[in-house]
Amino acid sequence: MHPYVSELNGVDVTDHQDANGKKLFIEMISKTEKTGAAYVPYHWQWQDDKTKIYAKISYVKRFQPWEWIIGTGAYIHDIDENAIQQTKKCFLRHWEYLASSPYSHFYPSKATLREIFQQSKELLIILDLDGSIRQANKAVLEMSQLSAHQILTYNLTDIFPGIDQESTENIKKAVNNA
């Protein structure tokens, strides 16, 4: 079933391809065979507008009792915009708190800032401008199932394969404009 592409409802989608030729439904099947769930990046039309094609990532999970794969997806652009807005809000809240504190002339130590970074439930990654990972917090390490040392050998697109070149460029611009 699909809310915007009704011609996919009730038909065999084995050969259906995204705008770049990826057989995304086949990939959903193959990626969920071992673990039962997976993230699958692909390109898809914007809601019911077939002329707008955007990068998207879906989380899909097998529902064994009915032999179904159920998924939900998000457009990478929406994730980028939301992440940028949330990051700005987070920084503003922290700086407003520090500025309004009667102890505002005291700055948190590096150790305190590291601990805040590590203990955050949000996925936090410090990147070089080329997208290389310099540091990742515990939430990212748990999600990626990599050690702090291992993750340094990856780029952002390795950890989040649904991030396309346009999104990566948007992240770099946001970092440069911050």
PDB file of C-alpha atoms in Angstrom:
ATOM      1  CA  MET A   1       0.000   0.000   0.000  1.00  0.00           C
ATOM      2  CA  HIS A   2       1.250   3.479  -0.777  1.00  0.00           C
ATOM      3  CA  PRO A   3      -0.469   6.778   0.055  1.00  0.00           C
ATOM      4  CA  TYR A   4       0.759   8.744  -2.993  1.00  0.00           C
ATOM      5  CA  VAL A   5       1.518   6.171  -5.679  1.00  0.00           C
ATOM      6  CA  SER A   6      -1.726   4.226  -5.815  1.00  0.00           C
ATOM      7  CA  GLU A   7      -0.669   2.337  -8.956  1.00  0.00           C
ATOM      8  CA  LEU A   8       1.726   0.351  -6.707  1.00  0.00           C
ATOM      9  CA  ASN A   9      -1.102  -0.939  -4.521  1.00  0.00           C
ATOM     10  CA  GLY A  10      -1.928  -4.602  -5.015  1.00  0.00           C
ATOM     11  CA  VAL A  11       0.606  -5.227  -7.794  1.00  0.00           C
ATOM     12  CA  ASP A  12       3.952  -7.035  -8.027  1.00  0.00           C
ATOM     13  CA  VAL A  13       6.668  -4.411  -7.397  1.00  0.00           C
ATOM     14  CA  THR A  14       9.623  -6.728  -7.992  1.00  0.00           C
ATOM     15  CA  ASP A  15      10.802  -4.774 -11.042  1.00  0.00           C
ATOM     16  CA  HIS A  16       9.823  -1.309  -9.816  1.00  0.00           C
ATOM     17  CA  GLN A  17      12.792   1.062  -9.869  1.00  0.00           C
ATOM     18  CA  ASP A  18      13.444   4.453  -8.358  1.00  0.00           C
ATOM     19  CA  ALA A  19      14.483   7.438 -10.491  1.00  0.00           C
ATOM     20  CA  ASN A  20      18.100   6.167 -10.541  1.00  0.00           C
ATOM     21  CA  GLY A  21      17.227   2.610 -11.539  1.00  0.00           C
ATOM     22  CA  LYS A  22      17.501   1.052  -8.073  1.00  0.00           C
ATOM     23  CA  LYS A  23      15.107  -1.833  -7.471  1.00  0.00           C
ATOM     24  CA  LEU A  24      14.286  -0.529  -4.027  1.00  0.00           C
ATOM     25  CA  PHE A  25      11.714  -3.155  -3.077  1.00  0.00           C
ATOM     26  CA  ILE A  26      14.193  -5.936  -3.899  1.00  0.00           C
ATOM     27  CA  GLU A  27      16.781  -4.116  -1.783  1.00  0.00           C
ATOM     28  CA  MET A  28      14.287  -3.896   1.089  1.00  0.00           C
ATOM     29  CA  ILE A  29      13.832  -7.655   0.918  1.00  0.00           C
ATOM     30  CA  SER A  30      17.544  -8.459   0.726  1.00  0.00           C
ATOM     31  CA  LYS A  31      18.584  -6.006   3.442  1.00  0.00           C
ATOM     32  CA  THR A  32      16.038  -7.372   5.922  1.00  0.00           C
ATOM     33  CA  GLU A  33      16.829 -11.062   5.337  1.00  0.00           C
ATOM     34  CA  LYS A  34      19.579 -11.279   7.986  1.00  0.00           C
ATOM     35  CA  THR A  35      18.554  -8.809  10.679  1.00  0.00           C
ATOM     36  CA  GLY A  36      14.829  -8.417  10.085  1.00  0.00           C
ATOM     37  CA  ALA A  37      15.126  -4.633   9.679  1.00  0.00           C
ATOM     38  CA  ALA A  38      17.240  -2.141   7.746  1.00  0.00           C
ATOM     39  CA  TYR A  39      17.626   1.389   6.423  1.00  0.00           C
ATOM     40  CA  VAL A  40      17.273   1.665   2.652  1.00  0.00           C
ATOM     41  CA  PRO A  41      18.270   4.840   0.752  1.00  0.00           C
ATOM     42  CA  TYR A  42      16.685   5.611  -2.617  1.00  0.00           C
ATOM     43  CA  HIS A  43      15.095   8.425  -4.651  1.00  0.00           C
ATOM     44  CA  TRP A  44      11.341   8.984  -4.674  1.00  0.00           C
ATOM     45  CA  GLN A  45       8.770  11.446  -5.866  1.00  0.00           C
ATOM     46  CA  TRP A  46       7.754  14.243  -3.511  1.00  0.00           C
ATOM     47  CA  GLN A  47       4.372  13.200  -2.126  1.00  0.00           C
ATOM     48  CA  ASP A  48       1.983  13.139  -5.095  1.00  0.00           C
ATOM     49  CA  ASP A  49       4.166  15.264  -7.427  1.00  0.00           C
ATOM     50  CA  LYS A  50       5.851  12.926  -9.927  1.00  0.00           C
ATOM     51  CA  THR A  51       7.968  15.790 -11.314  1.00  0.00           C
ATOM     52  CA  LYS A  52       9.894  16.272  -8.047  1.00  0.00           C
ATOM     53  CA  ILE A  53      12.317  13.471  -7.179  1.00  0.00           C
ATOM     54  CA  TYR A  54      14.285  13.630  -3.915  1.00  0.00           C
ATOM     55  CA  ALA A  55      16.689  11.457  -1.940  1.00  0.00           C
ATOM     56  CA  LYS A  56      14.851   9.498   0.712  1.00  0.00           C
ATOM     57  CA  ILE A  57      15.688   6.899   3.354  1.00  0.00           C
ATOM     58  CA  SER A  58      13.277   4.362   4.753  1.00  0.00           C
ATOM     59  CA  TYR A  59      13.378   2.129   7.770  1.00  0.00           C
ATOM     60  CA  VAL A  60      11.854  -1.214   6.863  1.00  0.00           C
ATOM     61  CA  LYS A  61      11.078  -4.160   9.113  1.00  0.00           C
ATOM     62  CA  ARG A  62       9.795  -7.644   8.494  1.00  0.00           C
ATOM     63  CA  PHE A  63       6.491  -8.628  10.071  1.00  0.00           C
ATOM     64  CA  GLN A  64       6.858 -12.392  10.025  1.00  0.00           C
ATOM     65  CA  PRO A  65       3.310 -13.430  11.034  1.00  0.00           C
ATOM     66  CA  TRP A  66       1.972 -12.012   7.760  1.00  0.00           C
ATOM     67  CA  GLU A  67       5.221 -12.250   5.749  1.00  0.00           C
ATOM     68  CA  TRP A  68       5.143  -8.492   5.176  1.00  0.00           C
ATOM     69  CA  ILE A  69       7.820  -5.825   5.131  1.00  0.00           C
ATOM     70  CA  ILE A  70       6.546  -2.601   6.644  1.00  0.00           C
ATOM     71  CA  GLY A  71       8.411   0.663   6.249  1.00  0.00           C
ATOM     72  CA  THR A  72       8.358   4.349   6.801  1.00  0.00           C
ATOM     73  CA  GLY A  73      10.564   6.924   5.152  1.00  0.00           C
ATOM     74  CA  ALA A  74      11.820  10.469   5.317  1.00  0.00           C
ATOM     75  CA  TYR A  75      13.219  12.782   2.687  1.00  0.00           C
ATOM     76  CA  ILE A  76      16.880  13.563   3.321  1.00  0.00           C
ATOM     77  CA  HIS A  77      16.258  17.260   2.696  1.00  0.00           C
ATOM     78  CA  ASP A  78      13.691  17.321   5.504  1.00  0.00           C
ATOM     79  CA  ILE A  79      16.126  15.556   7.823  1.00  0.00           C
ATOM     80  CA  ASP A  80      18.878  18.050   6.920  1.00  0.00           C
ATOM     81  CA  GLU A  81      16.625  21.043   7.550  1.00  0.00           C
ATOM     82  CA  ASN A  82      15.370  19.617  10.824  1.00  0.00           C
ATOM     83  CA  ALA A  83      18.892  18.776  12.003  1.00  0.00           C
ATOM     84  CA  ILE A  84      20.151  22.265  11.185  1.00  0.00           C
ATOM     85  CA  GLN A  85      17.214  23.907  12.998  1.00  0.00           C
ATOM     86  CA  GLN A  86      17.530  21.626  16.041  1.00  0.00           C
ATOM     87  CA  THR A  87      21.287  22.227  16.239  1.00  0.00           C
ATOM     88  CA  LYS A  88      20.801  25.991  16.120  1.00  0.00           C
ATOM     89  CA  LYS A  89      18.112  25.823  18.833  1.00  0.00           C
ATOM     90  CA  CYS A  90      20.299  23.625  21.011  1.00  0.00           C
ATOM     91  CA  PHE A  91      23.288  25.956  20.784  1.00  0.00           C
ATOM     92  CA  LEU A  92      21.134  29.018  21.401  1.00  0.00           C
ATOM     93  CA  ARG A  93      19.535  27.451  24.491  1.00  0.00           C
ATOM     94  CA  HIS A  94      22.925  26.531  25.937  1.00  0.00           C
ATOM     95  CA  TRP A  95      24.430  29.943  25.260  1.00  0.00           C
ATOM     96  CA  GLU A  96      21.356  31.748  26.610  1.00  0.00           C
ATOM     97  CA  TYR A  97      21.617  29.664  29.769  1.00  0.00           C
ATOM     98  CA  LEU A  98      25.305  30.420  30.175  1.00  0.00           C
ATOM     99  CA  ALA A  99      24.813  34.119  29.479  1.00  0.00           C
ATOM    100  CA  SER A 100      21.937  34.442  31.961  1.00  0.00           C
ATOM    101  CA  SER A 101      23.694  32.492  34.687  1.00  0.00           C
ATOM    102  CA  PRO A 102      24.991  34.477  37.662  1.00  0.00           C
ATOM    103  CA  TYR A 103      28.186  32.538  37.042  1.00  0.00           C
ATOM    104  CA  SER A 104      28.374  33.528  33.388  1.00  0.00           C
ATOM    105  CA  HIS A 105      31.948  34.676  33.815  1.00  0.00           C
ATOM    106  CA  PHE A 106      32.832  31.038  34.464  1.00  0.00           C
ATOM    107  CA  TYR A 107      33.136  28.840  31.416  1.00  0.00           C
ATOM    108  CA  PRO A 108      32.529  25.104  31.490  1.00  0.00           C
ATOM    109  CA  SER A 109      35.702  23.058  31.375  1.00  0.00           C
ATOM    110  CA  LYS A 110      36.669  20.972  28.361  1.00  0.00           C
ATOM    111  CA  ALA A 111      35.935  17.881  30.426  1.00  0.00           C
ATOM    112  CA  THR A 112      32.404  19.129  31.161  1.00  0.00           C
ATOM    113  CA  LEU A 113      31.762  19.900  27.497  1.00  0.00           C
ATOM    114  CA  ARG A 114      33.085  16.452  26.498  1.00  0.00           C
ATOM    115  CA  GLU A 115      30.772  14.810  29.023  1.00  0.00           C
ATOM    116  CA  ILE A 116      27.737  16.757  27.733  1.00  0.00           C
ATOM    117  CA  PHE A 117      28.660  15.720  24.184  1.00  0.00           C
ATOM    118  CA  GLN A 118      29.079  12.047  25.116  1.00  0.00           C
ATOM    119  CA  GLN A 119      25.946  11.756  27.264  1.00  0.00           C
ATOM    120  CA  SER A 120      23.570  13.438  24.813  1.00  0.00           C
ATOM    121  CA  LYS A 121      20.794  11.145  23.561  1.00  0.00           C
ATOM    122  CA  GLU A 122      20.943  12.961  20.204  1.00  0.00           C
ATOM    123  CA  LEU A 123      23.229  11.649  17.473  1.00  0.00           C
ATOM    124  CA  LEU A 124      26.197  14.041  17.599  1.00  0.00           C
ATOM    125  CA  ILE A 125      29.171  13.879  15.256  1.00  0.00           C
ATOM    126  CA  ILE A 126      32.073  16.273  14.840  1.00  0.00           C
ATOM    127  CA  LEU A 127      33.193  16.399  11.209  1.00  0.00           C
ATOM    128  CA  ASP A 128      36.031  17.796   9.171  1.00  0.00           C
ATOM    129  CA  LEU A 129      34.841  19.913   6.260  1.00  0.00           C
ATOM    130  CA  ASP A 130      35.492  16.976   3.924  1.00  0.00           C
ATOM    131  CA  GLY A 131      32.954  14.858   5.833  1.00  0.00           C
ATOM    132  CA  SER A 132      35.515  12.790   7.754  1.00  0.00           C
ATOM    133  CA  ILE A 133      34.393  11.926  11.246  1.00  0.00           C
ATOM    134  CA  ARG A 134      36.597  13.414  13.973  1.00  0.00           C
ATOM    135  CA  GLN A 135      34.480  12.323  16.932  1.00  0.00           C
ATOM    136  CA  ALA A 136      31.101  10.724  17.600  1.00  0.00           C
ATOM    137  CA  ASN A 137      29.117  10.513  20.811  1.00  0.00           C
ATOM    138  CA  LYS A 138      27.835   7.349  22.496  1.00  0.00           C
ATOM    139  CA  ALA A 139      24.451   7.548  20.749  1.00  0.00           C
ATOM    140  CA  VAL A 140      26.143   7.376  17.316  1.00  0.00           C
ATOM    141  CA  LEU A 141      28.466   4.568  18.401  1.00  0.00           C
ATOM    142  CA  GLU A 142      25.526   2.517  19.677  1.00  0.00           C
ATOM    143  CA  MET A 143      23.504   3.137  16.495  1.00  0.00           C
ATOM    144  CA  SER A 144      26.423   2.300  14.180  1.00  0.00           C
ATOM    145  CA  GLN A 145      27.743  -0.559  16.330  1.00  0.00           C
ATOM    146  CA  LEU A 146      31.277   0.776  15.863  1.00  0.00           C
ATOM    147  CA  SER A 147      33.936   1.604  18.442  1.00  0.00           C
ATOM    148  CA  ALA A 148      35.198   5.160  18.961  1.00  0.00           C
ATOM    149  CA  HIS A 149      38.398   4.164  17.145  1.00  0.00           C
ATOM    150  CA  GLN A 150      36.643   2.357  14.261  1.00  0.00           C
ATOM    151  CA  ILE A 151      34.288   5.227  13.467  1.00  0.00           C
ATOM    152  CA  LEU A 152      37.225   7.538  12.731  1.00  0.00           C
ATOM    153  CA  THR A 153      37.930   5.485   9.593  1.00  0.00           C
ATOM    154  CA  TYR A 154      34.485   6.325   8.159  1.00  0.00           C
ATOM    155  CA  ASN A 155      32.901   9.297   6.452  1.00  0.00           C
ATOM    156  CA  LEU A 156      29.448  10.620   7.266  1.00  0.00           C
ATOM    157  CA  THR A 157      28.045   8.969   4.142  1.00  0.00           C
ATOM    158  CA  ASP A 158      29.397   5.588   5.324  1.00  0.00           C
ATOM    159  CA  ILE A 159      27.430   5.832   8.562  1.00  0.00           C
ATOM    160  CA  PHE A 160      24.326   7.360   6.957  1.00  0.00           C
ATOM    161  CA  PRO A 161      24.248   5.927   3.412  1.00  0.00           C
ATOM    162  CA  GLY A 162      21.042   7.767   2.574  1.00  0.00           C
ATOM    163  CA  ILE A 163      22.822  11.106   2.669  1.00  0.00           C
ATOM    164  CA  ASP A 164      23.424  12.159  -0.907  1.00  0.00           C
ATOM    165  CA  GLN A 165      25.956  14.640  -2.274  1.00  0.00           C
ATOM    166  CA  GLU A 166      23.486  17.549  -2.131  1.00  0.00           C
ATOM    167  CA  SER A 167      22.781  16.882   1.542  1.00  0.00           C
ATOM    168  CA  THR A 168      26.491  16.586   2.304  1.00  0.00           C
ATOM    169  CA  GLU A 169      27.073  19.958   0.643  1.00  0.00           C
ATOM    170  CA  ASN A 170      24.218  21.474   2.696  1.00  0.00           C
ATOM    171  CA  ILE A 171      25.832  20.207   5.891  1.00  0.00           C
ATOM    172  CA  LYS A 172      29.205  21.700   4.855  1.00  0.00           C
ATOM    173  CA  LYS A 173      27.537  25.052   4.095  1.00  0.00           C
ATOM    174  CA  ALA A 174      25.789  25.010   7.467  1.00  0.00           C
ATOM    175  CA  VAL A 175      29.099  24.330   9.222  1.00  0.00           C
ATOM    176  CA  ASN A 176      30.850  27.126   7.322  1.00  0.00           C
ATOM    177  CA  ASN A 177      28.039  29.577   8.047  1.00  0.00           C
ATOM    178  CA  ALA A 178      27.765  28.740  11.757  1.00  0.00           C
TER     179      ALA A 178
END
